[in-house]
Short mmCIF file of C-alpha atoms in Angstrom, two decimals:
data_model
loop_
_atom_site.label_atom_id
_atom_site.label_comp_id
_atom_site.label_asym_id
_atom_site.label_seq_id
_atom_site.Cartn_x
_atom_site.Cartn_y
_atom_site.Cartn_z
CA MET Q 1 -17.87 -15.31 107.40
CA VAL Q 2 -18.85 -17.02 104.20
CA ARG Q 3 -20.14 -13.75 102.75
CA TYR Q 4 -16.99 -12.04 103.66
CA PHE Q 5 -14.82 -14.77 102.15
CA PHE Q 6 -16.34 -14.56 98.65
CA LYS Q 7 -16.17 -10.88 99.03
CA ARG Q 8 -12.52 -11.01 99.65
CA LEU Q 9 -11.87 -13.81 96.94
CA GLY Q 10 -13.39 -11.24 94.45
CA MET Q 11 -11.22 -8.54 95.37
CA MET Q 12 -8.12 -10.94 95.17
CA LEU Q 13 -8.98 -11.79 91.67
CA ILE Q 14 -9.18 -8.09 90.64
CA ALA Q 15 -6.03 -7.48 92.29
CA MET Q 16 -4.47 -10.20 90.75
CA PHE Q 17 -5.41 -9.15 87.35
CA PHE Q 18 -3.84 -5.48 87.71
CA ILE Q 19 -0.86 -7.15 89.14
CA ILE Q 20 -0.23 -9.33 86.13
CA LEU Q 21 -1.21 -6.22 83.64
CA LEU Q 22 1.49 -4.19 85.52
CA THR Q 23 4.17 -6.65 85.72
CA PHE Q 24 3.44 -7.20 81.88
CA VAL Q 25 3.56 -3.54 80.97
CA ILE Q 26 6.45 -3.02 82.84
CA MET Q 27 8.68 -5.85 81.29
CA HIS Q 28 7.71 -5.06 77.81
CA SER Q 29 8.26 -1.11 78.44
CA ILE Q 30 12.19 -1.97 78.82
CA PRO Q 31 13.73 -1.97 75.17
CA GLY Q 32 14.98 -5.33 74.13
CA GLY Q 33 13.93 -8.80 74.70
CA PRO Q 34 14.71 -12.19 76.21
CA PHE Q 35 16.90 -12.88 73.11
CA THR Q 36 18.48 -9.77 72.33
CA SER Q 37 21.13 -9.77 75.09
CA ASP Q 38 23.02 -12.88 73.58
CA LYS Q 39 25.24 -11.37 71.05
CA LYS Q 40 25.85 -14.71 69.34
CA VAL Q 41 22.08 -14.87 68.19
CA SER Q 42 21.80 -13.60 64.61
CA PRO Q 43 18.91 -11.37 63.73
CA ALA Q 44 17.42 -14.29 61.87
CA ILE Q 45 17.47 -16.54 64.54
CA GLU Q 46 16.14 -13.99 66.94
CA GLU Q 47 13.31 -13.23 64.59
CA ALA Q 48 12.43 -16.85 64.38
CA MET Q 49 12.58 -17.36 68.20
CA ASN Q 50 10.40 -14.23 68.91
CA GLU Q 51 7.97 -15.89 66.17
CA LYS Q 52 8.01 -19.14 67.97
CA TYR Q 53 7.11 -17.63 71.55
CA HIS Q 54 4.65 -15.11 69.79
CA LEU Q 55 6.52 -12.20 70.68
CA ASP Q 56 6.18 -10.66 67.44
CA ASP Q 57 2.23 -10.82 68.08
CA PRO Q 58 0.68 -7.22 69.34
CA LEU Q 59 0.90 -6.85 72.93
CA PRO Q 60 -2.66 -6.97 73.83
CA LYS Q 61 -2.89 -10.47 72.33
CA GLN Q 62 -0.02 -11.41 74.17
CA PHE Q 63 -1.54 -10.21 77.31
CA MET Q 64 -4.74 -11.81 76.59
CA ASP Q 65 -3.09 -15.47 75.78
CA TYR Q 66 -1.06 -15.17 78.81
CA LEU Q 67 -4.02 -14.50 80.95
CA GLY Q 68 -5.92 -17.24 79.53
CA ASN Q 69 -2.80 -19.61 80.15
CA VAL Q 70 -2.71 -18.43 83.71
CA LEU Q 71 -6.49 -19.04 84.38
CA ARG Q 72 -5.50 -22.78 83.19
CA GLY Q 73 -2.51 -22.88 85.67
CA ASP Q 74 -0.08 -22.87 82.95
CA PHE Q 75 2.69 -20.22 83.30
CA GLY Q 76 4.27 -21.23 80.00
CA PRO Q 77 7.65 -22.08 78.95
CA SER Q 78 11.18 -20.79 79.87
CA TYR Q 79 12.90 -18.42 77.32
CA LYS Q 80 16.36 -19.06 78.58
CA TYR Q 81 16.21 -22.87 79.30
CA PRO Q 82 14.65 -24.87 76.50
CA GLY Q 83 12.70 -27.76 77.55
CA LYS Q 84 12.06 -26.32 81.17
CA THR Q 85 8.70 -24.70 81.85
CA VAL Q 86 8.02 -21.96 84.58
CA ASN Q 87 5.73 -24.54 86.57
CA GLU Q 88 8.65 -26.92 86.75
CA PHE Q 89 10.69 -24.07 88.22
CA ILE Q 90 7.86 -23.32 90.72
CA GLU Q 91 7.39 -27.06 91.50
CA ASP Q 92 11.25 -27.84 91.92
CA GLY Q 93 11.91 -24.53 93.91
CA PHE Q 94 9.02 -23.77 95.96
CA PRO Q 95 9.48 -26.83 98.31
CA VAL Q 96 13.07 -25.88 99.14
CA SER Q 97 11.96 -22.37 99.66
CA ALA Q 98 8.99 -23.61 101.94
CA LYS Q 99 11.07 -25.99 104.02
CA LEU Q 100 13.86 -23.27 104.61
CA GLY Q 101 10.97 -20.75 105.30
CA GLY Q 102 8.93 -23.00 107.95
CA ILE Q 103 12.15 -23.63 109.85
CA THR Q 104 12.76 -19.67 109.65
CA ILE Q 105 9.03 -18.92 110.97
CA ILE Q 106 9.37 -21.33 113.98
CA PHE Q 107 12.63 -19.77 114.88
CA VAL Q 108 11.07 -16.30 114.40
CA LEU Q 109 8.16 -16.85 116.62
CA LEU Q 110 10.15 -18.74 119.32
CA ALA Q 111 12.58 -15.76 119.36
CA ALA Q 112 10.49 -12.58 118.69
CA ILE Q 113 7.51 -13.17 121.19
CA PRO Q 114 9.54 -14.04 124.18
CA MET Q 115 11.63 -10.97 123.31
CA GLY Q 116 8.53 -8.73 122.84
CA ILE Q 117 7.12 -9.98 126.28
CA LEU Q 118 10.32 -9.78 128.39
CA ALA Q 119 10.78 -6.18 127.12
CA ALA Q 120 7.40 -5.16 128.03
CA VAL Q 121 7.16 -6.80 131.17
CA LYS Q 122 10.42 -5.19 132.37
CA ASN Q 123 9.81 -1.77 130.56
CA GLY Q 124 12.39 0.57 131.43
CA LYS Q 125 14.97 -1.94 132.84
CA TRP Q 126 18.07 -3.27 131.42
CA GLN Q 127 16.17 -6.22 129.78
CA ASP Q 128 13.95 -4.07 127.96
CA THR Q 129 16.91 -2.16 126.55
CA LEU Q 130 18.87 -5.06 125.69
CA MET Q 131 16.03 -6.64 123.61
CA MET Q 132 15.08 -3.29 121.93
CA ALA Q 133 19.04 -2.64 121.23
CA LEU Q 134 19.08 -6.19 119.56
CA ALA Q 135 15.83 -5.56 118.02
CA THR Q 136 16.97 -2.22 116.55
CA ILE Q 137 20.08 -3.76 114.90
CA GLY Q 138 18.20 -6.27 113.29
CA VAL Q 139 15.77 -3.90 111.61
CA THR Q 140 18.46 -1.59 110.40
CA ILE Q 141 20.87 -4.03 108.91
CA PRO Q 142 19.49 -5.66 105.53
CA SER Q 143 19.62 -9.30 105.29
CA PHE Q 144 22.30 -9.51 102.62
CA VAL Q 145 24.30 -7.88 104.93
CA ILE Q 146 23.60 -10.13 107.92
CA ALA Q 147 24.07 -12.94 105.43
CA SER Q 148 27.77 -11.89 104.38
CA ILE Q 149 29.12 -11.09 107.92
CA LEU Q 150 27.69 -14.85 108.93
CA ILE Q 151 29.56 -16.39 105.97
CA TYR Q 152 32.56 -14.40 106.61
CA LEU Q 153 32.57 -15.27 110.51
CA PHE Q 154 31.31 -18.69 111.01
CA SER Q 155 32.31 -20.30 107.44
CA TYR Q 156 35.52 -18.25 106.29
CA LYS Q 157 37.30 -17.31 109.57
CA LEU Q 158 36.03 -20.23 111.96
CA SER Q 159 35.15 -22.97 109.43
CA LEU Q 160 32.11 -24.05 111.47
CA LEU Q 161 29.20 -23.96 109.31
CA PRO Q 162 28.87 -24.40 105.31
CA SER Q 163 28.59 -21.06 103.36
CA TYR Q 164 26.07 -22.75 100.65
CA GLY Q 165 23.59 -25.49 100.22
CA LEU Q 166 21.41 -27.34 102.27
CA ASP Q 167 23.07 -30.70 102.21
CA SER Q 168 23.00 -31.07 106.02
CA TRP Q 169 21.23 -29.59 109.06
CA LYS Q 170 24.21 -27.24 109.69
CA GLY Q 171 23.23 -25.89 105.95
CA TYR Q 172 20.16 -24.31 107.38
CA ILE Q 173 21.45 -22.38 110.58
CA LEU Q 174 23.06 -19.21 108.79
CA PRO Q 175 20.19 -18.74 105.76
CA VAL Q 176 17.51 -19.15 108.79
CA ILE Q 177 19.51 -16.39 110.88
CA ALA Q 178 19.96 -14.21 108.04
CA LEU Q 179 16.24 -14.83 106.83
CA GLY Q 180 14.68 -14.16 110.31
CA GLY Q 181 16.86 -11.37 111.42
CA TYR Q 182 14.47 -8.59 110.24
CA SER Q 183 11.32 -10.45 110.88
CA ILE Q 184 12.36 -11.14 114.75
CA SER Q 185 13.51 -7.77 115.26
CA TYR Q 186 10.25 -6.18 113.87
CA ILE Q 187 7.78 -8.44 115.63
CA ALA Q 188 9.64 -8.35 118.74
CA ARG Q 189 9.36 -4.28 118.79
CA LEU Q 190 5.56 -4.56 117.65
CA MET Q 191 4.98 -7.29 120.39
CA ARG Q 192 6.41 -4.92 122.98
CA SER Q 193 4.65 -1.95 122.10
CA SER Q 194 1.03 -3.91 121.83
CA LEU Q 195 1.51 -5.46 125.10
CA LEU Q 196 2.49 -2.11 126.81
CA GLU Q 197 -0.75 -0.72 125.55
CA VAL Q 198 -3.06 -4.04 126.63
CA LEU Q 199 -1.13 -3.62 130.10
CA GLY Q 200 -2.13 0.02 130.45
CA GLN Q 201 -5.85 -0.67 129.92
CA ASP Q 202 -8.61 -0.60 132.91
CA TYR Q 203 -9.29 -4.43 132.81
CA ILE Q 204 -5.68 -5.25 133.49
CA ARG Q 205 -5.95 -2.71 136.48
CA THR Q 206 -8.82 -4.34 137.79
CA ALA Q 207 -6.97 -7.95 137.53
CA ARG Q 208 -4.03 -6.40 139.28
CA ALA Q 209 -6.75 -5.15 142.06
CA LYS Q 210 -7.93 -8.66 142.46
CA GLY Q 211 -4.48 -9.89 143.45
CA LEU Q 212 -3.69 -11.71 140.17
CA THR Q 213 0.14 -12.26 139.76
CA GLU Q 214 1.95 -10.52 136.79
CA HIS Q 215 2.39 -13.83 135.24
CA GLN Q 216 -1.35 -14.64 135.27
CA ILE Q 217 -2.32 -11.15 133.84
CA VAL Q 218 0.12 -11.32 130.86
CA ILE Q 219 -0.71 -15.02 129.92
CA ARG Q 220 -4.63 -15.10 130.54
CA HIS Q 221 -5.72 -11.63 129.98
CA ALA Q 222 -3.09 -9.46 128.15
CA LEU Q 223 -1.59 -11.61 125.62
CA ARG Q 224 -4.37 -12.72 123.43
CA ASN Q 225 -5.40 -9.12 122.79
CA ALA Q 226 -1.71 -8.02 122.23
CA LEU Q 227 -1.04 -10.95 119.52
CA ILE Q 228 -3.73 -9.19 117.31
CA PRO Q 229 -1.40 -6.63 115.68
CA VAL Q 230 1.32 -9.27 115.44
CA ILE Q 231 -0.95 -11.36 113.71
CA THR Q 232 -1.74 -8.65 111.12
CA VAL Q 233 1.96 -8.68 110.05
CA LEU Q 234 2.32 -12.65 110.19
CA GLY Q 235 0.43 -12.99 106.90
CA PRO Q 236 2.93 -11.13 104.83
CA THR Q 237 5.90 -12.44 106.95
CA ILE Q 238 4.99 -15.96 106.50
CA ALA Q 239 4.15 -15.73 102.64
CA ASN Q 240 7.73 -13.86 102.36
CA LEU Q 241 9.82 -16.43 104.22
CA LEU Q 242 8.08 -19.67 102.61
CA THR Q 243 8.67 -18.29 99.21
CA GLY Q 244 12.01 -17.59 99.99
CA SER Q 245 14.13 -14.29 100.28
CA PHE Q 246 15.62 -14.08 96.82
CA VAL Q 247 18.69 -12.06 97.79
CA VAL Q 248 19.38 -14.54 100.84
CA GLU Q 249 18.82 -17.76 98.59
CA LYS Q 250 21.16 -16.33 95.93
CA ILE Q 251 24.01 -15.70 98.48
CA PHE Q 252 23.71 -19.17 99.95
CA ALA Q 253 23.47 -20.90 96.48
CA ILE Q 254 20.07 -22.29 97.66
CA PRO Q 255 17.99 -23.91 95.16
CA GLY Q 256 14.74 -22.36 95.71
CA LEU Q 257 12.16 -20.35 94.16
CA GLY Q 258 14.44 -16.99 94.70
CA VAL Q 259 17.25 -18.24 92.48
CA HIS Q 260 15.09 -18.77 89.43
CA PHE Q 261 13.40 -15.25 89.93
CA VAL Q 262 16.93 -13.35 90.09
CA ASP Q 263 18.19 -15.33 87.26
CA SER Q 264 15.04 -14.65 85.40
CA VAL Q 265 15.46 -10.73 85.97
CA THR Q 266 19.18 -10.75 84.87
CA GLN Q 267 18.38 -13.01 81.63
CA ARG Q 268 15.07 -11.09 80.78
CA ASP Q 269 13.04 -14.36 81.01
CA TYR Q 270 9.57 -12.78 80.71
CA THR Q 271 7.67 -15.80 81.50
CA THR Q 272 9.63 -16.63 84.50
CA ILE Q 273 9.45 -13.30 86.05
CA MET Q 274 5.56 -13.18 85.25
CA GLY Q 275 5.07 -16.82 86.78
CA VAL Q 276 7.12 -16.27 89.97
CA THR Q 277 5.65 -12.87 90.43
CA VAL Q 278 2.02 -14.26 90.01
CA PHE Q 279 2.86 -17.19 92.32
CA TYR Q 280 4.01 -15.01 95.09
CA ALA Q 281 1.21 -12.45 94.88
CA THR Q 282 -1.22 -15.37 95.02
CA PHE Q 283 0.34 -16.66 98.05
CA LEU Q 284 0.84 -13.46 99.70
CA MET Q 285 -2.75 -12.58 99.53
CA ALA Q 286 -4.07 -16.18 100.57
CA MET Q 287 -1.94 -15.58 103.72
CA THR Q 288 -3.41 -12.28 104.29
CA LEU Q 289 -6.86 -13.50 103.96
CA LEU Q 290 -6.14 -16.27 106.27
CA VAL Q 291 -4.84 -14.14 108.86
CA ASP Q 292 -7.87 -11.83 108.79
CA LEU Q 293 -10.07 -15.15 109.10
CA PHE Q 294 -7.70 -16.14 112.16
CA TYR Q 295 -8.76 -13.05 113.79
CA CYS Q 296 -12.10 -14.32 115.05
CA LEU Q 297 -10.28 -17.21 116.95
CA ILE Q 298 -8.21 -14.86 118.69
CA ASP Q 299 -10.90 -12.18 119.52
CA PRO Q 300 -14.41 -13.45 119.53
CA ARG Q 301 -15.52 -9.87 119.45
CA ILE Q 302 -14.50 -9.48 115.78
CA LYS Q 303 -17.21 -10.39 113.63
CA TYR Q 304 -17.20 -10.19 109.63
CA ASP Q 305 -20.66 -10.76 108.80
#
């Protein structure tokens, strides 16, 4: 296990290097810079700003300087917000996104897994048809469309729930539903197909022949093996929900990490784009590694050494 962990850690470092390199190249390949979009800035001031932030240095030197700062945990200053650093944006925005994402994860697991189990156990019946119809709708409709529909119905028409902010517990309801809609649908469909496959195996037929009830078969024998594919997708799903859906946070005016990223893209704030991208990629790979290590607890047959 230890050997596997350090091997994966080395692969993560290599992947992170190429993520930083690719993001850096894409940003600087676009014409212009973070100060060229502001028409009020004179060429002299723009040149002084580029010199202050070393944007007039050769690109290889800029990249190596940024890489050295990242290794020290410093994502640099924001170009669009004087006096603010990217680290401050992450420190302020991530807890908000993580709290919203944590609630969404609980909501997703409590809804998706029972939906998948019910659909598998009632395969071919109306319960299965209903669950999969709901799951299909959730998969096909984008989260920003779901968010817009929820705001229109429950905030504008019915005036039951707030359309922005997280000032009270009611403010979490619509963002959580919009964030979790796709994940619930995808995990429910995956849970159904995985459980159906497990229920068709020989040892399940042997358990039925011994007189075990369907409830005992599903809970004691089938569910653990059926959860392995679900756990595989939980790593990226949890990382995505904890860091916040960028578009959904923007729609509901939630001051999370996603708002800073969207604003940085529209304003060409290089350091914020790079910092949030690196933070998200690191978090995603860490969650994926934890999921892989968690396999051993779910299925003792899986060994890494």
